[in-house]
CSV table of C-alpha atoms and ligand atoms in Angstrom, one decimal:
chain,number,residue,atom,x,y,z
A,252,UNK,CA,-7.6,-18.2,-10.7
A,253,UNK,CA,-4.5,-19.2,-8.7
A,254,UNK,CA,-3.3,-15.9,-7.2
A,255,UNK,CA,-0.2,-15.1,-5.2
A,256,UNK,CA,-0.3,-12.0,-3.0
A,257,UNK,CA,3.0,-10.7,-1.6
A,258,UNK,CA,2.4,-8.6,1.6
A,259,UNK,CA,-0.9,-10.4,2.2
A,260,UNK,CA,-0.8,-9.7,5.9
A,261,UNK,CA,-0.7,-5.9,5.5
A,262,UNK,CA,-3.3,-3.2,5.3
A,263,UNK,CA,-4.2,-3.5,1.6
A,264,UNK,CA,-3.1,-7.2,1.3
A,265,UNK,CA,-5.4,-8.5,4.0
A,266,UNK,CA,-8.4,-6.6,2.7
A,267,UNK,CA,-7.7,-7.9,-0.8
A,268,UNK,CA,-7.2,-11.5,0.4
A,269,UNK,CA,-10.7,-11.5,1.9
A,270,UNK,CA,-12.3,-10.2,-1.3
A,271,UNK,CA,-10.5,-12.7,-3.6
A,272,UNK,CA,-11.4,-15.6,-1.3
A,273,UNK,CA,-15.0,-14.5,-1.4
A,274,UNK,CA,-14.8,-14.6,-5.2
A,275,UNK,CA,-13.6,-18.2,-5.0
A,276,UNK,CA,-10.0,-17.7,-6.1
A,277,UNK,CA,-7.2,-19.8,-4.7
A,278,UNK,CA,-5.0,-17.5,-2.8
A,279,UNK,CA,-1.4,-18.0,-1.6
A,280,UNK,CA,-0.1,-15.2,0.6
A,281,UNK,CA,3.5,-14.5,1.3
A,282,UNK,CA,4.5,-12.2,4.1
A,283,UNK,CA,7.6,-11.9,6.4
A,284,UNK,CA,5.6,-10.1,9.1
A,285,UNK,CA,8.1,-7.3,9.0
A,286,UNK,CA,8.3,-5.6,12.4
A,287,UNK,CA,8.0,-2.0,11.1
A,288,UNK,CA,4.7,-2.3,12.8
A,289,UNK,CA,3.2,-5.0,14.9
A,290,UNK,CA,-0.2,-6.6,15.3
A,291,UNK,CA,-1.0,-7.4,11.7
A,292,UNK,CA,-1.2,-11.2,12.3
A,293,UNK,CA,-4.8,-10.8,13.4
A,294,UNK,CA,-5.7,-9.3,10.0
A,295,UNK,CA,-5.6,-12.7,8.4
A,296,UNK,CA,-7.6,-14.4,11.1
A,297,UNK,CA,-10.7,-14.8,8.9
A,298,UNK,CA,-8.8,-15.8,5.7
A,299,UNK,CA,-6.8,-18.5,7.6
A,300,UNK,CA,-10.0,-20.4,8.1
A,301,UNK,CA,-10.8,-20.5,4.4
A,302,UNK,CA,-10.0,-23.7,2.5
A,303,UNK,CA,-8.7,-21.8,-0.5
A,304,UNK,CA,-6.0,-19.9,1.4
A,305,UNK,CA,-2.5,-20.7,2.4
A,306,UNK,CA,0.1,-18.4,3.9
A,307,UNK,CA,3.9,-18.6,3.5
A,308,UNK,CA,5.9,-16.9,6.2
A,309,UNK,CA,8.7,-15.8,4.0
A,310,UNK,CA,10.7,-12.9,2.5
A,311,UNK,CA,10.5,-11.5,-1.0
A,312,UNK,CA,14.3,-11.1,-0.8
A,313,UNK,CA,14.5,-14.9,-1.0
A,314,UNK,CA,14.4,-15.6,-4.7
A,315,UNK,CA,14.4,-19.3,-4.4
A,316,UNK,CA,11.3,-19.3,-2.2
A,317,UNK,CA,9.5,-17.0,-4.7
A,318,UNK,CA,10.4,-19.3,-7.6
A,319,UNK,CA,9.0,-22.3,-5.8
A,320,UNK,CA,5.8,-20.4,-4.8
A,321,UNK,CA,5.0,-18.8,-8.1
A,322,UNK,CA,5.2,-21.8,-10.3
A,323,UNK,CA,2.0,-22.1,-12.3
A,324,UNK,CA,0.2,-19.1,-10.7
A,325,UNK,CA,-2.1,-17.1,-12.9
A,326,UNK,CA,-1.6,-13.7,-11.3
A,327,UNK,CA,0.9,-12.3,-8.8
A,328,UNK,CA,-0.3,-9.2,-6.9
A,329,UNK,CA,2.8,-7.6,-5.4
A,330,UNK,CA,2.1,-5.5,-2.3
A,331,UNK,CA,5.0,-6.4,0.0
A,332,UNK,CA,7.1,-3.3,0.6
A,333,UNK,CA,8.7,-1.1,3.1
A,334,UNK,CA,5.9,1.4,2.7
A,335,UNK,CA,6.3,5.0,4.0
A,336,UNK,CA,8.2,8.1,3.1
A,337,UNK,CA,9.5,9.0,6.6
A,338,UNK,CA,11.1,5.6,7.3
A,339,UNK,CA,12.7,5.7,3.9
A,340,UNK,CA,14.4,9.0,4.8
A,341,UNK,CA,15.8,7.3,8.0
A,342,UNK,CA,16.8,4.0,6.3
A,343,UNK,CA,17.0,4.4,2.5
A,344,UNK,CA,18.8,1.1,2.0
A,345,UNK,CA,16.0,-0.9,3.4
A,346,UNK,CA,13.5,0.8,1.2
A,347,UNK,CA,15.7,0.1,-1.8
A,348,UNK,CA,16.3,-3.6,-0.9
A,349,UNK,CA,12.7,-4.5,-0.2
A,350,UNK,CA,11.0,-2.3,-2.8
A,351,UNK,CA,13.3,-2.4,-5.7
A,352,UNK,CA,15.4,-5.6,-5.3
A,353,UNK,CA,12.3,-7.3,-3.9
A,354,UNK,CA,10.2,-6.4,-6.9
A,355,UNK,CA,13.0,-7.5,-9.2
A,356,UNK,CA,12.9,-10.9,-7.4
A,357,UNK,CA,9.1,-11.1,-7.8
A,358,UNK,CA,9.5,-10.4,-11.6
A,359,UNK,CA,12.2,-12.9,-12.1
A,360,UNK,CA,10.3,-15.6,-10.2
A,361,UNK,CA,7.1,-14.8,-12.0
A,362,UNK,CA,8.9,-15.1,-15.4
A,363,UNK,CA,10.5,-18.3,-14.3
A,364,UNK,CA,7.2,-19.8,-13.1
A,365,UNK,CA,5.1,-18.9,-16.2
A,366,UNK,CA,2.9,-16.4,-14.4
A,367,UNK,CA,0.5,-14.6,-16.7
A,368,UNK,CA,0.4,-11.2,-15.1
A,369,UNK,CA,2.1,-9.2,-12.3
A,370,UNK,CA,0.2,-6.4,-10.7
A,371,UNK,CA,2.8,-4.1,-9.0
A,372,UNK,CA,2.0,-1.6,-6.3
A,373,UNK,CA,3.4,1.8,-7.0
A,374,UNK,CA,2.7,5.1,-5.5
A,375,UNK,CA,1.6,8.7,-6.2
A,376,UNK,CA,4.8,9.7,-4.5
A,377,UNK,CA,6.7,9.0,-7.8
A,378,UNK,CA,5.4,12.3,-9.1
A,379,UNK,CA,7.3,14.3,-6.5
A,380,UNK,CA,6.2,17.9,-5.8
A,381,UNK,CA,3.5,19.0,-8.1
A,382,UNK,CA,1.5,22.2,-8.3
A,383,UNK,CA,-2.0,22.1,-7.1
A,384,UNK,CA,-3.3,20.3,-10.2
A,385,UNK,CA,-4.1,16.7,-11.3
A,386,UNK,CA,-1.4,14.6,-12.8
A,387,UNK,CA,-1.7,12.0,-15.6
A,388,UNK,CA,0.7,9.1,-16.3
A,389,UNK,CA,2.3,11.3,-19.0
A,390,UNK,CA,3.5,13.8,-16.5
A,391,UNK,CA,7.1,14.0,-15.4
A,392,UNK,CA,8.1,11.9,-12.4
A,393,UNK,CA,10.7,13.5,-10.0
A,394,UNK,CA,10.8,11.5,-6.8
A,395,UNK,CA,11.7,13.5,-3.7
A,396,UNK,CA,12.2,10.6,-1.2
A,397,UNK,CA,14.1,7.3,-1.2
A,398,UNK,CA,10.7,5.6,-1.0
A,399,UNK,CA,9.5,7.2,-4.2
A,400,UNK,CA,12.7,6.5,-5.9
A,401,UNK,CA,12.5,2.8,-4.9
A,402,UNK,CA,8.9,2.6,-6.2
A,403,UNK,CA,9.8,4.3,-9.5
A,404,UNK,CA,12.8,1.9,-10.1
A,405,UNK,CA,10.4,-1.0,-9.4
A,406,UNK,CA,7.9,0.4,-12.0
A,407,UNK,CA,10.7,0.7,-14.5
A,408,UNK,CA,11.7,-3.0,-14.0
A,409,UNK,CA,8.0,-3.9,-14.5
A,410,UNK,CA,7.9,-2.1,-17.8
A,411,UNK,CA,11.1,-3.7,-18.9
A,412,UNK,CA,10.0,-7.2,-18.0
A,413,UNK,CA,7.1,-6.7,-20.4
A,414,UNK,CA,9.3,-5.1,-23.2
A,415,UNK,CA,12.2,-7.5,-22.9
A,416,UNK,CA,10.6,-10.8,-21.8
A,417,UNK,CA,6.9,-10.4,-22.6
A,418,UNK,CA,5.8,-10.8,-19.0
A,419,UNK,CA,2.6,-8.8,-18.8
A,420,UNK,CA,2.8,-6.3,-15.9
A,421,UNK,CA,1.1,-3.2,-14.7
A,422,UNK,CA,2.1,-0.7,-12.0
A,423,UNK,CA,-0.9,0.7,-10.1
A,424,UNK,CA,0.0,4.1,-8.6
A,425,UNK,CA,-2.1,4.2,-5.4
A,426,UNK,CA,-2.9,7.7,-4.0
A,427,UNK,CA,-2.9,7.7,-0.2
A,428,UNK,CA,-5.0,4.7,0.7
A,429,UNK,CA,-7.1,4.8,3.9
A,430,UNK,CA,-9.7,2.6,5.6
A,431,UNK,CA,-10.0,-0.3,8.1
A,432,UNK,CA,-6.6,-1.8,9.1
A,433,UNK,CA,-4.7,1.3,7.9
A,434,UNK,CA,-1.0,1.4,8.8
A,435,UNK,CA,-0.2,3.1,12.1
A,436,UNK,CA,2.2,5.5,10.5
A,437,UNK,CA,-0.5,7.1,8.4
A,438,UNK,CA,-2.0,10.5,9.0
A,439,UNK,CA,-5.7,9.5,9.3
A,440,UNK,CA,-4.9,6.8,11.9
A,441,UNK,CA,-2.7,9.3,13.9
A,442,UNK,CA,-5.3,12.1,13.8
A,443,UNK,CA,-8.1,9.7,14.7
A,444,UNK,CA,-6.1,8.4,17.7
A,445,UNK,CA,-5.3,11.9,19.0
A,446,UNK,CA,-8.8,13.2,18.6
A,447,UNK,CA,-10.5,10.2,20.3
A,448,UNK,CA,-8.0,10.5,23.1
A,449,UNK,CA,-8.9,14.2,23.6
A,450,UNK,CA,-5.5,15.4,22.3
A,451,UNK,CA,-5.0,18.2,19.7
A,452,UNK,CA,-4.0,16.8,16.3
A,453,UNK,CA,-0.4,17.6,15.3
A,454,UNK,CA,-0.1,18.8,11.7
A,455,UNK,CA,3.2,19.0,9.9
A,456,UNK,CA,3.3,22.1,7.7
A,457,UNK,CA,0.5,24.7,7.5
A,458,UNK,CA,-2.2,22.1,6.7
A,459,UNK,CA,-2.9,23.5,3.3
A,460,UNK,CA,-1.0,20.6,1.6
A,461,UNK,CA,-3.5,18.3,0.0
A,462,UNK,CA,-4.0,14.5,-0.5
A,463,UNK,CA,-6.1,12.6,-3.0
A,464,UNK,CA,-7.3,10.0,-0.4
A,465,UNK,CA,-8.5,6.8,-1.9
A,466,UNK,CA,-10.6,4.3,0.1
A,467,UNK,CA,-9.2,0.8,0.5
A,468,UNK,CA,-12.2,-1.0,-0.9
A,469,UNK,CA,-11.9,1.1,-4.1
A,470,UNK,CA,-8.2,0.2,-4.3
A,471,UNK,CA,-9.0,-3.5,-3.9
A,472,UNK,CA,-11.6,-3.2,-6.7
A,473,UNK,CA,-9.0,-1.6,-8.9
A,474,UNK,CA,-6.7,-4.6,-8.3
A,475,UNK,CA,-9.5,-7.0,-9.1
A,476,UNK,CA,-10.2,-5.1,-12.4
A,477,UNK,CA,-6.5,-5.3,-13.3
A,478,UNK,CA,-6.6,-9.1,-12.8
A,479,UNK,CA,-9.0,-9.5,-15.7
A,480,UNK,CA,-8.3,-6.5,-18.0
A,481,UNK,CA,-6.8,-7.1,-21.5
A,482,UNK,CA,-3.0,-7.0,-21.8
A,483,UNK,CA,-1.6,-4.0,-19.8
A,484,UNK,CA,1.9,-3.9,-21.3
A,485,UNK,CA,3.9,-2.7,-18.3
A,486,UNK,CA,2.1,0.7,-18.0
A,487,UNK,CA,1.6,2.7,-14.8
A,488,UNK,CA,-2.0,3.6,-14.0
A,489,UNK,CA,-3.2,6.2,-11.4
A,490,UNK,CA,-5.5,4.7,-8.8
A,491,UNK,CA,-7.0,7.8,-7.3
A,492,UNK,CA,-10.2,9.2,-6.1
A,493,UNK,CA,-9.5,12.4,-8.1
A,494,UNK,CA,-10.9,14.6,-5.3
A,495,UNK,CA,-8.1,15.9,-3.1
A,496,UNK,CA,-8.7,17.6,0.2
A,497,UNK,CA,-6.4,19.7,2.4
A,498,UNK,CA,-5.0,18.2,5.7
A,499,UNK,CA,-6.8,21.1,7.5
A,500,UNK,CA,-10.1,19.9,6.0
A,501,UNK,CA,-9.3,16.3,6.7
A,502,UNK,CA,-8.8,17.1,10.4
A,503,UNK,CA,-12.0,19.1,10.6
A,504,UNK,CA,-14.0,16.2,9.1
A,505,UNK,CA,-12.5,13.8,11.6
A,506,UNK,CA,-13.2,16.2,14.5
A,507,UNK,CA,-16.8,16.4,13.4
A,508,UNK,CA,-17.1,12.6,13.1
A,509,UNK,CA,-15.6,12.1,16.5
A,510,UNK,CA,-17.6,14.9,18.1
A,511,UNK,CA,-14.5,16.9,19.1
A,512,UNK,CA,-14.5,20.1,17.2
A,513,UNK,CA,-13.1,21.8,20.3
A,514,UNK,CA,-9.5,20.4,19.8
A,515,UNK,CA,-7.5,23.0,17.8
A,516,UNK,CA,-4.6,21.4,15.8
A,517,UNK,CA,-1.0,22.2,16.7
A,518,UNK,CA,1.3,23.0,13.7
A,519,UNK,CA,4.9,21.8,13.3
A,520,UNK,CA,7.5,22.3,10.6
A,521,UNK,CA,7.0,20.2,7.4
A,522,UNK,CA,8.6,16.7,7.4
A,523,UNK,CA,11.5,16.1,4.9
A,524,UNK,CA,10.5,14.0,1.9
A,525,UNK,CA,6.8,14.8,2.1
A,526,UNK,CA,5.2,16.3,-1.0
A,527,UNK,CA,2.9,19.3,-1.1
A,528,UNK,CA,0.0,17.9,-3.1
A,529,UNK,CA,-1.2,14.7,-4.6
A,530,UNK,CA,-4.0,14.7,-7.1
A,531,UNK,CA,-4.3,11.9,-9.7
A,532,UNK,CA,-6.3,12.1,-12.9
A,533,UNK,CA,-8.0,8.6,-13.0
A,534,UNK,CA,-8.9,8.8,-16.8
A,535,UNK,CA,-6.5,6.0,-17.7
A,536,UNK,CA,-7.9,3.7,-15.0
A,537,UNK,CA,-11.4,4.3,-16.3
A,538,UNK,CA,-10.2,3.5,-19.8
A,539,UNK,CA,-8.0,0.4,-19.2
A,540,UNK,CA,-9.6,-1.0,-16.1
A,541,UNK,CA,-13.1,0.3,-16.3
A,542,UNK,CA,-12.5,1.4,-12.7
A,543,UNK,CA,-13.6,4.5,-10.8
A,544,UNK,CA,-13.5,5.3,-7.1
A,545,UNK,CA,-16.9,5.1,-5.5
A,546,UNK,CA,-16.4,6.0,-1.8
A,547,UNK,CA,-16.6,9.7,-0.8
A,548,UNK,CA,-14.2,11.0,1.8
A,549,UNK,CA,-17.0,11.5,4.5
A,550,UNK,CA,-18.3,8.0,4.1
A,551,UNK,CA,-14.8,6.5,4.1
A,552,UNK,CA,-13.7,8.4,7.2
A,553,UNK,CA,-16.9,7.4,9.0
A,554,UNK,CA,-16.2,3.7,8.2
A,555,UNK,CA,-12.6,4.1,9.3
A,556,UNK,CA,-13.5,5.7,12.7
A,557,UNK,CA,-16.2,3.1,13.3
A,558,UNK,CA,-13.7,0.3,12.6
A,559,UNK,CA,-11.1,2.0,14.8
A,560,UNK,CA,-13.5,2.3,17.7
A,561,UNK,CA,-14.7,-1.3,17.5
A,562,UNK,CA,-11.4,-3.0,16.9
A,563,UNK,CA,-9.1,-2.2,19.8
A,564,UNK,CA,-7.4,-5.5,19.6
A,565,UNK,CA,-6.6,-5.0,15.9
A,566,UNK,CA,-5.0,-1.7,16.2
A,567,UNK,CA,-1.4,-2.1,15.0
A,568,UNK,CA,1.5,-0.5,16.7
A,569,UNK,CA,4.4,1.3,15.0
A,570,UNK,CA,7.8,0.1,16.1
A,571,UNK,CA,9.1,2.6,18.7
A,572,UNK,CA,12.6,2.9,17.3
A,573,UNK,CA,12.4,2.4,13.6
A,574,UNK,CA,15.8,3.9,12.9
A,575,UNK,CA,17.8,1.4,15.0
A,576,UNK,CA,15.7,-1.7,14.4
A,577,UNK,CA,15.4,-1.4,10.7
A,578,UNK,CA,18.9,-0.9,9.4
A,579,UNK,CA,19.2,-2.5,6.0
A,580,UNK,CA,22.8,-3.1,6.7
A,581,UNK,CA,21.8,-5.7,9.3
A,582,UNK,CA,19.2,-7.4,7.1
A,583,UNK,CA,20.0,-10.9,6.1
A,584,UNK,CA,18.6,-12.9,3.3
A,585,UNK,CA,17.2,-15.9,5.0
A,586,UNK,CA,17.7,-19.6,4.3
A,587,UNK,CA,15.1,-20.9,1.8
A,588,UNK,CA,14.4,-23.8,4.1
A,589,UNK,CA,13.7,-21.5,7.1
A,590,UNK,CA,11.2,-19.6,5.1
A,591,UNK,CA,9.3,-22.6,3.7
A,592,UNK,CA,7.0,-22.6,6.8
A,593,UNK,CA,3.6,-22.9,5.3
A,594,UNK,CA,0.7,-22.1,7.7
A,595,UNK,CA,-2.7,-23.4,6.9
B,293,NAD,N1,-1.2,2.5,1.9
B,293,NAD,C1,-1.0,3.5,1.0
B,293,NAD,O1,-1.5,4.6,1.1
B,293,NAD,C2,-0.2,3.2,-0.2
B,293,NAD,C3,0.0,4.2,-1.2
B,293,NAD,C4,0.8,3.9,-2.3
B,293,NAD,C5,1.3,2.7,-2.4
B,293,NAD,N2,1.2,1.8,-1.5
B,293,NAD,C6,1.9,0.5,-1.7
B,293,NAD,O2,0.9,-0.6,-1.5
B,293,NAD,C7,1.5,-1.7,-0.9
B,293,NAD,C8,0.8,-2.1,0.4
B,293,NAD,O3,0.9,-1.0,1.3
B,293,NAD,P1,0.2,-1.1,2.7
B,293,NAD,O4,-0.2,0.2,3.1
B,293,NAD,O5,-0.8,-2.3,2.8
B,293,NAD,O6,1.5,-1.5,3.6
B,293,NAD,P2,1.7,-2.6,4.7
B,293,NAD,O7,3.0,-2.3,5.4
B,293,NAD,O8,0.5,-2.7,5.6
B,293,NAD,O9,1.8,-4.0,3.9
B,293,NAD,C9,3.0,-4.4,3.4
B,293,NAD,C10,3.2,-5.9,3.8
B,293,NAD,O10,4.4,-6.3,3.3
B,293,NAD,C11,5.1,-7.2,4.2
B,293,NAD,N3,6.5,-7.1,4.0
B,293,NAD,C12,7.4,-6.1,4.2
B,293,NAD,N4,8.6,-6.5,3.8
B,293,NAD,C13,8.5,-7.7,3.3
B,293,NAD,C14,9.5,-8.7,2.8
B,293,NAD,N5,10.8,-8.4,2.7
B,293,NAD,N6,9.0,-9.9,2.4
B,293,NAD,C15,7.7,-10.2,2.5
B,293,NAD,N7,6.8,-9.4,3.0
B,293,NAD,C16,7.2,-8.2,3.4
B,293,NAD,C17,4.8,-6.5,5.6
B,293,NAD,O11,4.9,-7.4,6.7
B,293,NAD,C18,3.3,-6.1,5.4
B,293,NAD,O12,2.4,-7.1,5.8
B,293,NAD,C19,3.0,-1.3,-0.7
B,293,NAD,O13,3.7,-1.7,-1.8
B,293,NAD,C20,3.0,0.2,-0.7
B,293,NAD,O14,4.2,0.8,-1.1
B,293,NAD,C21,0.5,2.0,-0.4
């Protein structure tokens, strides 16, 4: 298949790119190498050497560029986003522009280019604060952060593009993804770094909040299943391990793996926009995608710590002042010609 991946240079995108190239697909990546965090250019090192891969350094806010790129593609896998709850609380307009307007652009360009299916990346955060129970796609969605709102709006556009124009779409609601190349703003990376540096891990809240962590290879497998599944009709689907653990337990697992059970965590007030629990019921994914998570948390964490220790040069760095350098008001929509830099 001819596959377009937006956000190909990121955490999930670069892992997915490698898998699709191994399966002999033709892959075109689009990424603007957004400076929310730096160092991701090394993630595509291996893929760049592959004859079936090309990379466009461009922005999903550039509709003309997307139209030119998506012509004749079989599938568009849309991962590009301003990911993260906390940054969205600081700069809600950027999250809205990239995540909602950017997705609308992807849908319009896909429709225009005759794409057969768009696989959108949504998030468990759309559910908002749930009790400590698993949620299905039938449950109410009440976003509590600008990030979640932007992702929900994007999902709704995806459904509408199926209903109004017949473009087959699906929104995969990923539940906290972790593994090699994980973003530097995510808890597992931050805890691992502290523990390996001999510093006590900092926990926001009492640590009894829980997350349904899902290993990146399992998420990539779910995307691959969505590429070939029968018509998906714009629906959202939970992509979750279905086995949440508390943050306190996560930290103690990491301490055990790193051999530093002596480092007691320090607790801070909860962060605005963060939800108490995430726990996804994966029944619909089993039914529509024939997909189930396979990696247990202990195995996944061990893989991650091993990757972290052995890939010092590939550890990405969060921009030090995200609030001032990422104001959406200063974002410009670039000239299509500037963007058409194709690296091969
Ligand atoms: N990682 C998770 O736990 C998780 C959970 C739920 C949903 N998601 C969603 O999955 C997707 C991928 O997440 P990730 O963790 O790999 O994030 P990531 O930040 O590592 O990857 C996103 C990529 O998009 C690129 N990008 C940002 N703005 C862009 C723009 N305007 N034009 C083109 N490219 C742009 C970035 O440079 C980056 O390479 C996102 O849509 C995210 O919201 C992730």
